[in-house]
Structures are given as structure tokens and as C-alpha cells.
Coordinates of C-alpha atoms and ligand atoms in Angstrom, one line a residue:
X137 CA 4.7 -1.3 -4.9
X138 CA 1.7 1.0 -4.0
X139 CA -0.6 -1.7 -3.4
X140 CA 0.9 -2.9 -0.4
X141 CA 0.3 0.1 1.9
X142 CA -2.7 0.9 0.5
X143 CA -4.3 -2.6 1.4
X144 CA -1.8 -2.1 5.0
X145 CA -4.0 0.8 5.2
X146 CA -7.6 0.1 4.2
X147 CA -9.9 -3.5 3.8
X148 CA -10.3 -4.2 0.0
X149 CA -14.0 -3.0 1.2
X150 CA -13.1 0.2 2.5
X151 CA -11.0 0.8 -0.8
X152 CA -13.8 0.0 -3.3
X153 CA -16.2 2.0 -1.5
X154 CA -13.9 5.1 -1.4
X155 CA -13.2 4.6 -5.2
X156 CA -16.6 5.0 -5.3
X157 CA -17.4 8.0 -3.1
X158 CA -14.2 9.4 -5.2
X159 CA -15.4 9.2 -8.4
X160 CA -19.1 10.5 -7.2
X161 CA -16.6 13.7 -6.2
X162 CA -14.8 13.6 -10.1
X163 CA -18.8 13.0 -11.5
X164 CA -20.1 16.0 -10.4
X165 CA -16.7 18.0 -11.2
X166 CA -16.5 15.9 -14.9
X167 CA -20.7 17.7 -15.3
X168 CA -20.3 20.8 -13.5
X169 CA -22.9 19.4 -11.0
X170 CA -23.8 22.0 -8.2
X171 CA -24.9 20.8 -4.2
X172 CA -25.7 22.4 -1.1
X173 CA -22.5 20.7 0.4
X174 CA -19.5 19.2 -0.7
X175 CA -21.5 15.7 0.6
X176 CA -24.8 17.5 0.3
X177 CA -28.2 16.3 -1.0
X178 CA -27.3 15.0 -4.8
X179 CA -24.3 13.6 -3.5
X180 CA -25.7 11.4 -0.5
X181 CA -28.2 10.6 -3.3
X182 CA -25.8 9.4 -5.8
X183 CA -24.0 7.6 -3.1
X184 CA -27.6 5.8 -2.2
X185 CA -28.1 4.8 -5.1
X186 CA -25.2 3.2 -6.1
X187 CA -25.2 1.8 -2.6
X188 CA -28.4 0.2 -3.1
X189 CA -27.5 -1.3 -6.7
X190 CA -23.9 -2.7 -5.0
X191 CA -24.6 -3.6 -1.6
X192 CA -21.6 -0.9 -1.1
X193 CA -21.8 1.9 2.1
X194 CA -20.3 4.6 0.5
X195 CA -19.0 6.9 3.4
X196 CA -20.3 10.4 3.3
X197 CA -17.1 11.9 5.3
X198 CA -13.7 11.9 4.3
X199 CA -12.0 9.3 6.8
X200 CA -10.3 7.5 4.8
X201 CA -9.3 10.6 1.9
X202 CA -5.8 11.2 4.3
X203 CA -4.7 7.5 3.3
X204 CA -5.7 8.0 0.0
X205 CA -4.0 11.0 -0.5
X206 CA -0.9 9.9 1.5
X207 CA -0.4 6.7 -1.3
X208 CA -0.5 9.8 -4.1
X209 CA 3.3 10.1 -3.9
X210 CA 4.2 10.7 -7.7
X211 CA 3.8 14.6 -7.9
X212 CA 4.1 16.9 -10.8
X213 CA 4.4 20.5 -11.2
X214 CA 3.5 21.9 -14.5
X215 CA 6.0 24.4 -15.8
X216 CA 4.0 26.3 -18.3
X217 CA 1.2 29.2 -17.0
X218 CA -1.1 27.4 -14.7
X219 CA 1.0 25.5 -12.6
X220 CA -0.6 22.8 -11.7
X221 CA 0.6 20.7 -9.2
X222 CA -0.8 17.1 -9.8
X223 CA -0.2 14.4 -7.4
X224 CA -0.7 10.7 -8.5
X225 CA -0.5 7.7 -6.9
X226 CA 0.9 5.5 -9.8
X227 CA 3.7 6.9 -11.8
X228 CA 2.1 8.4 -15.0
X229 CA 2.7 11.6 -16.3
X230 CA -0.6 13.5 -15.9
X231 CA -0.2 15.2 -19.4
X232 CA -3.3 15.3 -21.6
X233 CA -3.5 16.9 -25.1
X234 CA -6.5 18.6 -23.3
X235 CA -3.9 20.4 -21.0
X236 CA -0.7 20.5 -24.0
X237 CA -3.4 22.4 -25.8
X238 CA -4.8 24.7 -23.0
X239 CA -1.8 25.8 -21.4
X240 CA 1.2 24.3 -23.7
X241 CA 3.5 23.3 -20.3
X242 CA 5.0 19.9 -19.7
X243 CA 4.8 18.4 -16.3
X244 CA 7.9 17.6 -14.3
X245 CA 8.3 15.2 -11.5
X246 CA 9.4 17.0 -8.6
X247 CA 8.6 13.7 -6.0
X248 CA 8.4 10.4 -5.7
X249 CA 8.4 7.5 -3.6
X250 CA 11.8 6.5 -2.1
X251 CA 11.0 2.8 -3.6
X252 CA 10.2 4.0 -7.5
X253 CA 11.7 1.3 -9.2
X254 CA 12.7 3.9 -11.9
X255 CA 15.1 5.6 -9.7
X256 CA 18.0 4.4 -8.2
X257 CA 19.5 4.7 -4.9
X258 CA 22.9 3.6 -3.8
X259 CA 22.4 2.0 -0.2
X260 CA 23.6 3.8 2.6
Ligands
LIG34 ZN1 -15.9 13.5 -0.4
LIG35 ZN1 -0.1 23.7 -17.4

């Protein structure tokens, strides 16, 4: 269970609001968006916005992105010519047709969490 930690970890607050400064972050990437920082101008004004709209604080650092990245424990390595290495915090093969088409490699698991239910351990 992955939703244990992560609510161990952060208040259901802190998680919504760094959903949201996370997907400000895959915005800008998704529309090729340029800024004077990686939190720069547009992005503290994107985060106003939707902070006035929600009654959310979107956090302009990245306190919390250690957590967050510390719960992505499912990690694939593509095998074909890019090599991506995605990591994922619920276990779900990052393949796309997008990628299949681009590059043509298939993504293996190289880790996961000691508690997958899809693998089994013998009890030591
Ligand atoms: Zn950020
Ligand atoms: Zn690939």
C-alpha cells in the first residue's frame, strides 16, 4: 500500500497542493512553456492563480518533492535506444504507443517495493 506512507509523510493538504505545483511543472513541459526559473515568473503565476480559484498555497520550493519522489518505488529501465529510466509510484508499466513508436523498446522493472503484492517473498 503506497498510500499509507505517503499520508505518514505529508497532510492530505500538503499532498493536493504538491499535485498541484507538480502538474504546473508537467504543464509547462506538456506546452513547451519557457520561464526565467524553474519557479520563475509564469510559474509563481500559474501557481497564483490556481491558488486564488482553490483556496490552495501551492509551494514555490521543492520541500516536499524528496517525499514524493521517495514513494516512486516502481522503476523501469527501457531496453531499446533511449533508455529511459522511469520511476513510478504505482505499479504501471510506463509504456505508451507514443514511446513503442518512437523508440520501439519495452520497459523492464528493475525495482520495486519490498511490499508489491505481485511479488513474493518467502519470510526470513
Ligand atoms: Zn517545482
Ligand atoms: Zn525507449
Amino acid at each position: 500500500m503506497l498510500s499509507k506512507p505517503l499520508l505518514d509523510l505529508l497532510s492530505r493538504k500538503d499532498i493536493v497542493e504538491t499535485l498541484l505545483h507538480e502538474m504546473i511543472h508537467a504543464y509547462f513541459y506538456v506546452n513547451n512553456l519557457q520561464d526565467d526559473d524553474d519557479h520563475g515568473t509564469r510559474f509563481r503565476l500559474y501557481a497564483h492563480y490556481i491558488d486564488n480559484m482553490s483556496g490552495t498555497k501551492i509551494k514555490i520550493t521543492h520541500d516536499f518533492h524528496d517525499e514524493m519522489e521517495s514513494l516512486k518505488r516502481h522503476w523501469w529501465l527501457c531496453d531499446g535506444p533511449c533508455g529511459m529510466l522511469k520511476k513510478q509510484a504505482i505499479n504501471r508499466t510506463p509504456d505508451t504507443k507514443a514511446h513503442k513508436r518512437k523508440c520501439g523498446g519495452n520497459f523492464v522493472k528493475i525495482a520495486e517495493p519490498d511490499d508489491a503484492p505481485a511479488k513474493k517473498r518467502r519470510k526470513v
